[in-house]
Short mmCIF file of C-alpha atoms and ligand atoms in Angstrom, two decimals:
data_model
loop_
_atom_site.label_atom_id
_atom_site.label_comp_id
_atom_site.label_asym_id
_atom_site.label_seq_id
_atom_site.Cartn_x
_atom_site.Cartn_y
_atom_site.Cartn_z
CA MET A 1 12.69 -139.21 2.75
CA GLN A 2 9.64 -138.38 4.81
CA SER A 3 9.98 -135.99 7.69
CA SER A 4 7.57 -135.12 10.47
CA TYR A 5 8.44 -131.44 10.04
CA PHE A 6 6.51 -131.05 6.79
CA THR A 7 2.74 -130.88 6.31
CA ALA A 8 0.67 -131.32 3.15
CA GLU A 9 0.82 -127.53 2.77
CA HIS A 10 4.63 -127.62 2.71
CA GLN A 11 4.57 -130.42 0.13
CA GLN A 12 2.21 -128.44 -2.06
CA PHE A 13 4.42 -125.41 -1.66
CA ARG A 14 7.48 -127.48 -2.67
CA LYS A 15 5.68 -128.53 -5.83
CA SER A 16 4.84 -124.92 -6.71
CA VAL A 17 8.43 -123.75 -6.06
CA ARG A 18 9.77 -126.52 -8.30
CA GLU A 19 7.37 -125.51 -11.05
CA PHE A 20 8.40 -121.88 -10.74
CA LEU A 21 12.11 -122.71 -10.86
CA ALA A 22 11.64 -125.11 -13.78
CA ALA A 23 9.83 -122.43 -15.79
CA GLU A 24 11.63 -119.23 -14.77
CA VAL A 25 15.17 -120.25 -13.81
CA LEU A 26 16.47 -123.51 -15.25
CA PRO A 27 16.04 -122.62 -18.94
CA PHE A 28 17.98 -119.36 -18.49
CA ALA A 29 20.50 -120.02 -15.75
CA ASP A 30 23.41 -120.92 -18.07
CA GLU A 31 23.02 -117.58 -19.78
CA TRP A 32 22.98 -115.78 -16.40
CA GLU A 33 26.15 -117.64 -15.46
CA ARG A 34 27.78 -116.32 -18.62
CA ARG A 35 26.56 -112.78 -17.94
CA ARG A 36 27.68 -113.07 -14.30
CA CYS A 37 24.35 -111.81 -12.89
CA ILE A 38 20.66 -112.59 -12.82
CA PRO A 39 18.31 -110.16 -14.57
CA LYS A 40 16.29 -107.58 -12.65
CA GLU A 41 12.99 -108.95 -14.05
CA LEU A 42 13.55 -112.25 -12.29
CA TRP A 43 13.47 -110.52 -8.91
CA GLY A 44 10.07 -109.01 -9.76
CA LYS A 45 8.78 -112.42 -10.83
CA MET A 46 10.00 -114.02 -7.61
CA GLY A 47 8.45 -111.21 -5.59
CA ARG A 48 5.09 -111.57 -7.34
CA ALA A 49 5.21 -115.32 -6.75
CA GLY A 50 5.63 -114.58 -3.02
CA LEU A 51 9.08 -116.20 -2.86
CA LEU A 52 11.07 -113.27 -1.47
CA GLY A 53 9.16 -112.64 1.74
CA LEU A 54 8.05 -116.01 3.07
CA HIS A 55 9.32 -115.31 6.59
CA HIS A 56 8.86 -111.54 6.54
CA SER A 57 5.92 -109.79 8.20
CA LYS A 58 2.67 -109.00 6.46
CA ALA A 59 3.27 -105.32 7.32
CA VAL A 60 5.99 -105.27 4.62
CA GLY A 61 4.14 -107.53 2.17
CA GLY A 62 5.62 -110.79 3.44
CA ALA A 63 3.72 -114.02 3.96
CA GLU A 64 4.65 -114.64 7.62
CA LYS A 65 4.81 -118.36 6.87
CA ASP A 66 6.33 -120.81 9.34
CA PHE A 67 10.06 -121.32 8.81
CA PHE A 68 9.65 -124.71 7.14
CA HIS A 69 8.32 -122.88 4.07
CA SER A 70 11.71 -121.17 3.95
CA VAL A 71 13.41 -124.54 4.44
CA VAL A 72 11.55 -125.81 1.38
CA LEU A 73 12.49 -122.76 -0.68
CA LEU A 74 16.17 -122.88 0.32
CA GLU A 75 16.42 -126.60 -0.44
CA GLU A 76 14.76 -126.13 -3.82
CA LEU A 77 17.00 -123.17 -4.70
CA GLY A 78 19.92 -125.46 -3.90
CA ARG A 79 18.49 -128.27 -6.01
CA THR A 80 18.63 -126.10 -9.13
CA GLY A 81 22.36 -126.89 -9.13
CA TYR A 82 23.16 -123.23 -9.81
CA ALA A 83 24.93 -122.06 -6.66
CA GLY A 84 25.36 -118.52 -8.00
CA PHE A 85 21.61 -118.18 -8.36
CA ARG A 86 20.78 -119.70 -4.99
CA VAL A 87 23.32 -117.46 -3.25
CA ALA A 88 22.01 -114.28 -4.90
CA VAL A 89 18.49 -115.04 -3.67
CA GLY A 90 19.68 -116.36 -0.29
CA VAL A 91 21.71 -113.21 0.40
CA HIS A 92 18.78 -110.99 -0.58
CA SER A 93 16.07 -112.79 1.40
CA TYR A 94 17.84 -114.40 4.36
CA MET A 95 20.96 -112.34 4.90
CA ALA A 96 20.87 -108.63 3.90
CA THR A 97 17.18 -108.05 4.66
CA SER A 98 17.42 -109.82 8.05
CA TYR A 99 19.07 -106.74 9.51
CA LEU A 100 16.16 -104.56 8.45
CA ALA A 101 13.61 -107.06 9.73
CA GLN A 102 15.44 -107.40 13.03
CA ALA A 103 16.23 -103.80 13.90
CA GLY A 104 15.20 -101.43 11.08
CA SER A 105 12.97 -98.44 11.80
CA LYS A 106 9.37 -98.47 10.55
CA GLU A 107 10.36 -96.02 7.79
CA LEU A 108 13.35 -98.12 6.64
CA LYS A 109 11.20 -101.23 6.63
CA GLN A 110 8.56 -99.58 4.48
CA LYS A 111 11.06 -98.05 2.08
CA TYR A 112 13.56 -100.91 1.71
CA LEU A 113 12.29 -104.14 3.20
CA ALA A 114 8.87 -103.90 1.53
CA ALA A 115 10.58 -103.16 -1.80
CA ALA A 116 12.91 -106.14 -1.30
CA VAL A 117 9.99 -108.45 -0.54
CA SER A 118 8.15 -107.36 -3.69
CA GLY A 119 11.33 -107.75 -5.76
CA GLU A 120 11.28 -104.10 -6.75
CA LYS A 121 14.66 -103.54 -5.06
CA VAL A 122 17.58 -105.97 -4.84
CA SER A 123 19.71 -105.98 -1.70
CA ALA A 124 23.32 -106.84 -0.86
CA LEU A 125 25.15 -107.28 2.42
CA ALA A 126 28.61 -105.71 2.64
CA ILE A 127 30.62 -106.64 5.71
CA THR A 128 33.91 -108.08 4.39
CA GLU A 129 36.79 -105.77 3.52
CA PRO A 130 40.12 -106.43 1.83
CA GLU A 131 41.73 -106.83 5.27
CA ALA A 132 38.73 -107.90 7.32
CA GLY A 133 37.14 -111.26 6.64
CA SER A 134 37.18 -113.77 9.49
CA ASP A 135 38.56 -111.04 11.74
CA LEU A 136 35.93 -108.33 12.00
CA ASN A 137 38.13 -106.47 14.47
CA ARG A 138 39.85 -105.17 11.37
CA LEU A 139 36.88 -103.36 9.83
CA ARG A 140 38.08 -99.96 8.62
CA THR A 141 35.23 -98.46 6.58
CA THR A 142 34.09 -95.40 8.49
CA ALA A 143 30.83 -93.47 8.70
CA VAL A 144 31.23 -90.09 10.36
CA LEU A 145 28.20 -88.12 11.49
CA ASP A 146 28.05 -84.72 9.80
CA GLY A 147 24.86 -82.81 10.62
CA ASP A 148 22.01 -85.09 9.70
CA SER A 149 24.10 -87.33 7.43
CA TYR A 150 26.73 -90.03 7.71
CA VAL A 151 29.73 -89.64 5.42
CA ILE A 152 31.17 -93.02 4.43
CA ASN A 153 34.70 -93.83 3.28
CA GLY A 154 36.27 -97.22 2.70
CA LYS A 155 36.20 -100.42 0.67
CA LYS A 156 34.17 -103.63 0.77
CA LYS A 157 35.07 -106.84 -1.00
CA PHE A 158 33.38 -110.07 -2.13
CA VAL A 159 29.85 -108.65 -2.02
CA ALA A 160 27.21 -110.85 -3.67
CA ASN A 161 24.67 -108.88 -5.78
CA GLY A 162 27.26 -106.10 -5.61
CA THR A 163 26.65 -104.36 -8.93
CA THR A 164 22.96 -105.29 -9.31
CA ALA A 165 21.82 -104.25 -5.83
CA ASP A 166 19.60 -101.21 -5.36
CA PHE A 167 20.64 -100.88 -1.74
CA ILE A 168 23.43 -102.17 0.45
CA VAL A 169 23.24 -103.18 4.08
CA LEU A 170 26.66 -101.94 5.10
CA ALA A 171 28.85 -102.54 8.15
CA VAL A 172 30.76 -99.40 9.12
CA LYS A 173 32.74 -98.04 12.03
CA THR A 174 30.80 -95.16 13.57
CA THR A 175 33.23 -94.47 16.37
CA PRO A 176 34.78 -90.98 16.08
CA ALA A 177 37.47 -90.67 13.41
CA ALA A 178 40.27 -90.48 15.96
CA SER A 179 39.40 -93.87 17.43
CA ALA A 180 38.08 -95.59 14.31
CA ALA A 181 41.41 -97.25 13.68
CA ARG A 182 41.30 -98.69 17.19
CA LYS A 183 41.21 -102.48 17.34
CA GLY A 184 37.98 -104.20 18.30
CA ALA A 185 34.56 -104.80 16.81
CA SER A 186 33.09 -102.10 19.05
CA GLY A 187 31.75 -99.04 17.31
CA VAL A 188 30.32 -101.00 14.38
CA SER A 189 26.97 -99.91 12.95
CA MET A 190 24.79 -101.09 10.08
CA LEU A 191 23.69 -98.51 7.51
CA ILE A 192 21.49 -98.62 4.43
CA VAL A 193 23.10 -97.12 1.33
CA ASP A 194 21.24 -96.55 -1.94
CA THR A 195 23.53 -97.69 -4.71
CA GLU A 196 22.69 -94.59 -6.74
CA THR A 197 24.36 -92.37 -4.16
CA ALA A 198 27.25 -90.21 -5.41
CA GLY A 199 30.71 -91.46 -4.45
CA LEU A 200 29.83 -95.17 -4.46
CA SER A 201 31.35 -97.34 -7.18
CA ALA A 202 31.06 -101.10 -7.73
CA LYS A 203 33.20 -103.46 -9.78
CA ARG A 204 32.46 -107.11 -10.45
CA LEU A 205 35.17 -109.63 -9.50
CA GLU A 206 36.20 -112.63 -11.60
CA THR A 207 35.44 -115.38 -9.12
CA LEU A 208 36.12 -119.06 -9.72
CA GLY A 209 32.46 -119.99 -9.29
CA TRP A 210 29.08 -118.68 -8.09
CA HIS A 211 29.18 -116.83 -11.38
CA CYS A 212 25.71 -115.33 -11.55
CA SER A 213 25.86 -114.11 -7.95
CA ASP A 214 27.63 -110.94 -9.09
CA THR A 215 30.40 -110.95 -6.46
CA SER A 216 31.86 -107.45 -6.43
CA GLU A 217 33.99 -104.93 -4.67
CA LEU A 218 32.61 -101.59 -3.55
CA GLU A 219 34.36 -98.32 -2.95
CA PHE A 220 32.96 -95.47 -0.86
CA ASN A 221 34.39 -92.00 -1.34
CA ASP A 222 32.60 -89.41 0.80
CA VAL A 223 29.28 -91.19 0.30
CA ARG A 224 26.62 -89.24 2.16
CA VAL A 225 23.51 -90.97 3.51
CA PRO A 226 20.78 -89.68 5.85
CA ALA A 227 21.52 -90.39 9.52
CA SER A 228 18.07 -92.01 9.65
CA ASN A 229 19.47 -94.81 7.41
CA ILE A 230 21.06 -96.39 10.43
CA ILE A 231 19.67 -99.80 11.29
CA GLY A 232 18.73 -99.96 14.97
CA THR A 233 21.11 -98.28 17.38
CA ALA A 234 24.51 -96.81 16.50
CA ASN A 235 27.50 -98.90 17.62
CA GLN A 236 25.36 -102.03 18.13
CA GLY A 237 26.19 -103.39 14.69
CA PHE A 238 28.40 -106.20 15.92
CA ILE A 239 25.53 -107.58 18.01
CA TYR A 240 23.21 -107.43 14.96
CA ILE A 241 25.86 -109.22 12.88
CA MET A 242 26.15 -111.99 15.47
CA GLN A 243 22.35 -112.36 15.59
CA CYS A 244 21.74 -112.27 11.84
CA MET A 245 24.72 -114.55 11.10
CA GLN A 246 22.87 -117.49 12.65
CA LEU A 247 20.04 -117.32 10.13
CA GLU A 248 22.65 -116.73 7.40
CA ARG A 249 24.52 -119.90 8.43
CA LEU A 250 21.39 -122.00 8.70
CA ALA A 251 20.28 -120.75 5.27
CA ALA A 252 23.75 -121.40 3.82
CA GLY A 253 23.59 -124.97 5.14
CA LEU A 254 20.15 -125.60 3.66
CA LEU A 255 21.21 -124.17 0.29
CA ALA A 256 24.30 -126.38 0.34
CA LEU A 257 22.21 -129.45 1.19
CA GLY A 258 19.93 -128.76 -1.78
CA GLY A 259 23.11 -128.58 -3.84
CA VAL A 260 24.24 -131.96 -2.50
CA ASP A 261 20.90 -133.48 -3.55
CA ARG A 262 21.35 -132.15 -7.07
CA CYS A 263 24.95 -133.35 -7.22
CA LEU A 264 24.01 -136.89 -6.11
CA GLU A 265 20.93 -137.06 -8.32
CA LEU A 266 22.68 -136.08 -11.51
CA THR A 267 25.60 -138.38 -10.72
CA TRP A 268 23.34 -141.34 -10.04
CA ARG A 269 21.54 -140.74 -13.36
CA TYR A 270 24.85 -140.58 -15.14
CA MET A 271 26.06 -143.78 -13.48
CA ALA A 272 22.86 -145.62 -14.36
CA GLU A 273 23.30 -144.70 -18.03
CA ARG A 274 27.04 -145.21 -18.31
CA PRO A 275 27.76 -148.64 -19.81
CA LEU A 276 30.77 -150.22 -18.17
CA PHE A 277 32.17 -153.75 -18.48
CA ASP A 278 29.12 -156.06 -18.61
CA SER A 279 26.71 -153.62 -17.02
CA THR A 280 26.59 -149.97 -15.97
CA LEU A 281 28.70 -147.86 -13.61
CA SER A 282 25.84 -147.80 -11.12
CA LYS A 283 26.08 -151.56 -10.60
CA LEU A 284 29.66 -151.54 -9.31
CA GLN A 285 29.59 -152.25 -5.61
CA SER A 286 32.43 -149.95 -4.63
CA VAL A 287 30.81 -146.88 -6.20
CA ARG A 288 27.35 -147.87 -4.90
CA HIS A 289 28.78 -147.96 -1.40
CA ARG A 290 30.39 -144.56 -1.76
CA MET A 291 27.15 -143.10 -3.07
CA ALA A 292 25.26 -144.75 -0.20
CA GLU A 293 27.66 -143.11 2.28
CA LEU A 294 27.06 -139.71 0.74
CA VAL A 295 23.27 -140.17 0.74
CA THR A 296 23.42 -141.20 4.41
CA GLU A 297 25.56 -138.20 5.35
CA ALA A 298 23.22 -135.89 3.48
CA GLU A 299 20.25 -137.34 5.34
CA ALA A 300 21.97 -137.01 8.74
CA THR A 301 23.00 -133.42 8.04
CA ARG A 302 19.53 -132.58 6.76
CA HIS A 303 17.99 -133.70 10.03
CA LEU A 304 20.45 -131.57 11.97
CA ALA A 305 19.38 -128.65 9.77
CA TYR A 306 15.69 -129.43 10.32
CA HIS A 307 16.30 -129.54 14.05
CA ALA A 308 17.92 -126.09 13.93
CA ALA A 309 15.00 -124.84 11.79
CA TRP A 310 12.57 -126.25 14.35
CA LEU A 311 14.42 -124.42 17.14
CA HIS A 312 14.22 -121.24 15.04
CA GLU A 313 10.49 -121.77 14.61
CA ARG A 314 10.24 -121.92 18.41
CA GLY A 315 11.98 -118.58 18.75
CA SER A 316 15.68 -119.30 19.09
CA LEU A 317 18.57 -119.61 16.67
CA PRO A 318 21.28 -121.34 18.69
CA ILE A 319 24.79 -120.44 17.60
CA ALA A 320 26.21 -123.95 18.02
CA GLU A 321 23.53 -125.68 15.93
CA CYS A 322 23.60 -123.08 13.14
CA SER A 323 27.40 -123.30 12.98
CA MET A 324 27.23 -127.11 12.91
CA VAL A 325 24.73 -127.05 10.05
CA LYS A 326 26.89 -124.68 8.02
CA LEU A 327 30.04 -126.65 8.72
CA LYS A 328 28.64 -130.11 7.97
CA ALA A 329 26.52 -129.16 4.96
CA THR A 330 29.13 -127.10 3.13
CA GLU A 331 31.94 -129.57 3.83
CA LEU A 332 29.74 -132.44 2.68
CA ALA A 333 28.95 -130.51 -0.51
CA ASN A 334 32.70 -130.30 -1.17
CA ARG A 335 33.25 -133.99 -0.59
CA ALA A 336 30.23 -134.98 -2.67
CA ALA A 337 31.32 -132.76 -5.58
CA HIS A 338 34.83 -134.19 -5.46
CA GLU A 339 33.64 -137.81 -5.44
CA CYS A 340 30.90 -137.25 -8.03
CA MET A 341 33.33 -135.54 -10.38
CA GLN A 342 35.50 -138.65 -10.16
CA PHE A 343 32.49 -140.90 -10.95
CA HIS A 344 31.81 -138.87 -14.11
CA GLY A 345 35.30 -139.57 -15.45
CA ALA A 346 36.48 -137.32 -18.26
CA HIS A 347 32.86 -136.63 -19.27
CA GLY A 348 32.52 -134.59 -16.09
CA TYR A 349 35.83 -132.84 -16.56
CA GLN A 350 34.47 -130.60 -19.30
CA GLU A 351 33.95 -126.88 -18.86
CA ALA A 352 30.23 -127.10 -19.72
CA SER A 353 29.27 -130.19 -17.73
CA PRO A 354 26.86 -129.64 -14.81
CA ILE A 355 29.10 -131.54 -12.39
CA ALA A 356 32.02 -129.29 -13.37
CA ARG A 357 29.97 -126.24 -12.40
CA ILE A 358 29.07 -127.82 -9.06
CA TYR A 359 32.72 -128.78 -8.49
CA ARG A 360 33.83 -125.19 -9.22
CA ASP A 361 31.11 -123.71 -7.01
CA VAL A 362 31.29 -125.74 -3.81
CA GLN A 363 34.37 -124.34 -2.15
CA ALA A 364 33.01 -120.82 -1.87
CA ALA A 365 30.46 -122.00 0.70
CA THR A 366 33.11 -123.28 3.12
CA ILE A 367 34.63 -119.78 3.07
CA ALA A 368 31.75 -117.27 2.74
CA GLY A 369 29.71 -116.38 5.81
CA GLY A 370 32.38 -117.80 8.12
CA ALA A 371 35.09 -120.25 7.08
CA SER A 372 34.87 -123.87 8.29
CA GLU A 373 37.76 -123.26 10.66
CA VAL A 374 35.84 -120.41 12.27
CA MET A 375 32.77 -122.67 12.58
CA ARG A 376 34.92 -125.26 14.37
CA ASP A 377 36.28 -122.59 16.72
CA ILE A 378 32.74 -121.48 17.58
CA ILE A 379 31.48 -125.04 18.07
CA ALA A 380 34.47 -125.91 20.25
CA GLN A 381 33.96 -122.82 22.37
CA ILE A 382 30.28 -123.51 22.96
CA THR A 383 30.25 -127.27 23.30
CA LEU A 384 33.64 -128.28 24.65
CA ASP A 385 34.34 -125.86 27.44
CA GLU A 386 33.31 -126.87 30.89
CA ALA A 387 29.96 -125.08 30.86
CA GLY A 388 29.23 -126.54 27.44
CA TRP A 389 29.81 -130.11 28.59
CA ARG A 390 27.51 -129.63 31.56
CA ARG A 391 24.77 -127.89 29.58
CA ARG A 392 24.71 -130.51 26.84
CA ASN A 393 24.56 -133.42 29.28
CA PHE A 394 27.16 -135.53 27.53
C1 FAD B 401 32.01 -116.14 -3.39
C2 FAD B 401 32.00 -115.35 -2.11
C3 FAD B 401 30.92 -114.50 -1.83
C4 FAD B 401 30.93 -113.72 -0.68
N1 FAD B 401 29.88 -112.88 -0.44
C5 FAD B 401 29.97 -112.00 0.60
C6 FAD B 401 28.95 -111.01 0.79
O1 FAD B 401 27.93 -110.98 0.08
N2 FAD B 401 29.13 -110.09 1.76
C7 FAD B 401 30.22 -110.10 2.60
O2 FAD B 401 30.32 -109.25 3.46
N3 FAD B 401 31.20 -111.04 2.45
C8 FAD B 401 31.09 -111.98 1.47
N4 FAD B 401 32.08 -112.92 1.30
C9 FAD B 401 33.26 -112.87 2.14
C10 FAD B 401 33.33 -113.97 3.18
O3 FAD B 401 32.40 -113.80 4.21
C11 FAD B 401 34.78 -114.02 3.66
O4 FAD B 401 35.52 -114.51 2.57
C12 FAD B 401 34.99 -114.89 4.87
O5 FAD B 401 34.47 -114.28 6.03
C13 FAD B 401 36.48 -115.22 5.11
O6 FAD B 401 37.24 -114.08 5.07
P1 FAD B 401 38.52 -113.97 4.11
O7 FAD B 401 38.14 -114.46 2.77
O8 FAD B 401 39.05 -112.59 4.23
O9 FAD B 401 39.54 -115.01 4.69
P2 FAD B 401 40.56 -114.81 5.94
O10 FAD B 401 39.84 -114.22 7.09
O11 FAD B 401 41.77 -114.12 5.44
O12 FAD B 401 40.88 -116.33 6.21
C14 FAD B 401 41.59 -117.13 5.26
C15 FAD B 401 41.50 -118.56 5.68
O13 FAD B 401 42.14 -118.70 6.93
C16 FAD B 401 41.55 -119.74 7.67
N5 FAD B 401 41.11 -119.22 8.97
C17 FAD B 401 40.41 -118.10 9.22
N6 FAD B 401 40.16 -117.98 10.54
C18 FAD B 401 40.69 -119.06 11.13
C19 FAD B 401 40.75 -119.55 12.47
N7 FAD B 401 40.17 -118.87 13.48
N8 FAD B 401 41.39 -120.72 12.71
C20 FAD B 401 41.96 -121.42 11.70
N9 FAD B 401 41.93 -121.01 10.42
C21 FAD B 401 41.31 -119.86 10.12
C22 FAD B 401 40.37 -120.23 6.85
O14 FAD B 401 40.76 -121.37 6.11
C23 FAD B 401 40.10 -119.08 5.91
O15 FAD B 401 39.47 -119.49 4.72
C24 FAD B 401 32.04 -113.78 0.20
C25 FAD B 401 33.08 -114.69 -0.05
C26 FAD B 401 33.06 -115.46 -1.18
C27 FAD B 401 34.18 -116.43 -1.43
#
């Protein structure tokens, strides 16, 4: 559908992104799924095509394009139908590197962000730990200052790009050792860790889906990094996480919406070609109505996402809107995958069918980056308390 947010330049950009993905991704993505990661060369190709730094500054080689270019890219990554691929790129460009862009020193930006934008270095974001997911009060990985280095010990889990990354944006506790076990998200800092550093090991996990996103666990045993690798100010990490999470959630929603488009498109094609009774599956009113509902929900959610993107373009990333986009888009993706799998019948229920991959992939997005329940908690807090009611003029 048409939208007033997009200009002719955005449409042209969409066309070029589609061409790039059709040539460089779609023919190879099944193989990457089997190998559980995307090849290093692809990052270089994406960097040279200008796709890894659309919203980053020209000082680090980015394009400084308005955010609707990123909206186009995220939607098109989603429309490939390969959630593992879209997540790997999304984490690199809109999640891990956001911390550097937001608060990194000039030196860190030149060394890591510029290399991420060009595709020379791949990034990962490691916040979650075996015992700290939704509850970041439980972070236990420590970084203790020793001379001009931090010494890191601990474990991270479920890290996308975990074994392929060249550097990790890492959440650590930098409070003194004696108080590091103290409850509370205070004393969290964000550090850059080169993955070549001694004492760091990475192991890929066997996840149910998102196969080529290389979800891994990381272990840090006396890993020493320069103190200058700290992003921004020590002990302010929780604030950076809260700020960067909003872009992460908006990006996750847009990626999921692209995935919904792919899911509906391939299902509609299947239905139109599937002979049934005197006609085709696509002519049965009950399934047409269910598809129409899904298309309508996708359109409504998309416009919520565009509104949040528009707010971002004007300089703010409101927590409520970003949480709503993530919640609605990822939950819709689940529902759409479930219904579309049913419409495919047994033909869909085959290991190699595209709808089976989508079905397997969708649930990760209602967990990663903040589970749906956490999104509902946040939305309730902001919109339903007394101040929220007044502010929103209901
Ligand atoms: C495929 C995949 C990739 C990921 N990639 C990354 C990554 O790159 N980097 C990274 O740091 N992390 C990553 N994660 C981790 C992700 O962010 C966490 O899984 C998420 O924050 C939830 O934490 P948890 O899995 O420990 O679940 P828990 O915190 O143990 O929660 C379990 C469940 O409890 C429910 N729940 C939680 N809180 C509430 C609440 N307040 N009210 C009601 N119910 C609640 C939810 O249903 C939730 O799913 C990834 C996860 C997945 C699945």
